[in-house]
Coordinates of C-alpha atoms in Angstrom, one line a residue:
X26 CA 49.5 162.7 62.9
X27 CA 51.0 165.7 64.9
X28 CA 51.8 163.3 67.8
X29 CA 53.5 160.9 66.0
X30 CA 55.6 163.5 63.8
X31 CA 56.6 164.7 67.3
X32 CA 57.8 161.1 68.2
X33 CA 59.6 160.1 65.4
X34 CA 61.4 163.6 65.3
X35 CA 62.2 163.1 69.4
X36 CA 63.4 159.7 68.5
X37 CA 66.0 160.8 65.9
X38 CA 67.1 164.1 67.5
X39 CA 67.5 162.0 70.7
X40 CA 69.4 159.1 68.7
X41 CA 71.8 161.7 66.9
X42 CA 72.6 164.0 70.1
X43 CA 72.8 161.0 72.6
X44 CA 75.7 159.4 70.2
X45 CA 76.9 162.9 68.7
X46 CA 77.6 163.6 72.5
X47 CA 78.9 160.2 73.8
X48 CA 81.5 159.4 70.2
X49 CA 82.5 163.7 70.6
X50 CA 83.4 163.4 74.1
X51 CA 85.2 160.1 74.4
X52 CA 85.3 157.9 70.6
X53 CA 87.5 155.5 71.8
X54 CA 85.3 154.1 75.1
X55 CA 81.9 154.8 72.6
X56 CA 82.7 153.2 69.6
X57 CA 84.2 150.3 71.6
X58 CA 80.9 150.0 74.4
X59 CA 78.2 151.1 71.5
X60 CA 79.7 149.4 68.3
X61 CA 82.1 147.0 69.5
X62 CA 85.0 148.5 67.9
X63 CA 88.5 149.3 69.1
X64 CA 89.6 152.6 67.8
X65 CA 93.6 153.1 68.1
X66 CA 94.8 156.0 69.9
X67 CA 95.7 157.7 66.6
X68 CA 95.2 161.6 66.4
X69 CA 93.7 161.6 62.5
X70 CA 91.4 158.9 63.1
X71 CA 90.1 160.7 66.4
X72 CA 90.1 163.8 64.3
X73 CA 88.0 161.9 61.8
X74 CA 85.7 160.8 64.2
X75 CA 85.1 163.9 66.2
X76 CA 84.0 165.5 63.0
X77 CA 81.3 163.2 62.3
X78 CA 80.4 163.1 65.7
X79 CA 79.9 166.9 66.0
X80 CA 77.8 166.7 62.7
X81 CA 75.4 163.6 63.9
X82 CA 75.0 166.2 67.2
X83 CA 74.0 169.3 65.0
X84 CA 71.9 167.6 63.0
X85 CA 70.5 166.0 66.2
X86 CA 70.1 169.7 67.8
X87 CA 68.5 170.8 64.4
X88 CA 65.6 167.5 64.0
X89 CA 64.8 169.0 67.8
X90 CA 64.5 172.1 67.4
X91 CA 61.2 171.1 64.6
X92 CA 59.7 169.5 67.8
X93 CA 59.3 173.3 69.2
X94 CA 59.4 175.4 65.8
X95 CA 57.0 174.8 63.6
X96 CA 58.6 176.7 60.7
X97 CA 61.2 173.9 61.1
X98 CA 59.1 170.6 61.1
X99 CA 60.0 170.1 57.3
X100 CA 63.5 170.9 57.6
X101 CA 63.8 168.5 60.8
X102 CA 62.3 165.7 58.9
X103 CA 64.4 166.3 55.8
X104 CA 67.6 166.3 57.6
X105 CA 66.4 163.3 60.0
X106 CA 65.4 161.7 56.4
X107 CA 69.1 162.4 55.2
X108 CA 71.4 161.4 58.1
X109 CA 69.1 158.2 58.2
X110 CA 68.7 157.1 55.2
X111 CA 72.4 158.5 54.0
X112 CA 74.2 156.2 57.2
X113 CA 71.7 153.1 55.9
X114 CA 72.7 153.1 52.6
X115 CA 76.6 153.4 53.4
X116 CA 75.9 150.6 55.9
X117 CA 74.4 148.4 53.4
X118 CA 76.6 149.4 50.9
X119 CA 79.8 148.2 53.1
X120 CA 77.7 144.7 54.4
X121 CA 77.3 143.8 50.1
X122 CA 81.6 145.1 49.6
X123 CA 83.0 144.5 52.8
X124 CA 80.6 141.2 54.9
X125 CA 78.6 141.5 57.6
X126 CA 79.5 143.4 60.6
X127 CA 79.2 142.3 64.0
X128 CA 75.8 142.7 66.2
X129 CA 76.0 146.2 67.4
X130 CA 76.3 147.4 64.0
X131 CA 74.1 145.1 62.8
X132 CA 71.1 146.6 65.1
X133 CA 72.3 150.0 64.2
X134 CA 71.8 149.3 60.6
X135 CA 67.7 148.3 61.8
X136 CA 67.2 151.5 63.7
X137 CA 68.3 153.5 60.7
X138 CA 66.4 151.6 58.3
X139 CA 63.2 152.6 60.5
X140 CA 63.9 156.1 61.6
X141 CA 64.8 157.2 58.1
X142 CA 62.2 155.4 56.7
X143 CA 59.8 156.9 59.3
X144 CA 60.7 160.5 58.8
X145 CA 60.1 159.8 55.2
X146 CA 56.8 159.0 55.8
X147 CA 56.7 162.5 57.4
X148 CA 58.3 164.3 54.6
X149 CA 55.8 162.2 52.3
X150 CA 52.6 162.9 54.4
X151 CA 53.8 167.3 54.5
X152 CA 53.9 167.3 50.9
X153 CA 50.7 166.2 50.4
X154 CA 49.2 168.5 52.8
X155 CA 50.4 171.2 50.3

């Protein structure tokens, strides 16, 4: 079980700081090459998304960190758990209000489905160790 806790939590942190990094340093060429979308060159919107960007990275730096520290496994998968699961729901939230988005997104929406549901099934299998 160790191994795979160690994968799934490598798989998210990498997921989080690989697009907290790329959406941080330039949003407008990663949200067009990653997600298909054209952001305007608008200062609040950029603002906007710089923000979440720097949160998906810390939380990304955070889920790593329980790779190494095993006081932090828990914490790791929680967070993991919540970024996940939290950016699913809104996801499928907006497809049932707003239609379905294109492809990217649409692939996106898998990968979040399975990593939060994945470190779930972490968070699930530490509880009932204790």
């Amino acid at each position: 079980m160790e191994i795979i806790r160690i994968a799934i939590l490598s798989l998210s942190a990498l997921m989080l700081v690989f697009v907290g990094i790329m959406r941080l340093s330039n949003p407008i060429k990663s949200y067009l090459k990653n997600s298909g979308i054209r952001l305007e060159n608008d200062t609040s919107l950029l603002n906007e998304m710089r923000g979440v960007s720097a949160v998906m990275l810390s939380a990304g730096i955070i889920i790593a960190l329980g790779i190494f520290i095993e006081k932090l496994v828990f914490t790791s998968h929680f967070i993991a758990a919540l970024v996940f699961v939290g950016f699913a729901i809104g996801r499928l939230i907006s497809l049932k209000v707003d239609g379905k988005p294109n492809k990217q997104i649409t692939q996106g929406i898998l990968f979040e489905l399975v990593l939060g549901a994945a470190n779930v099934f972490c968070l699930i299998s530490i509880w009932s160790l204790t």
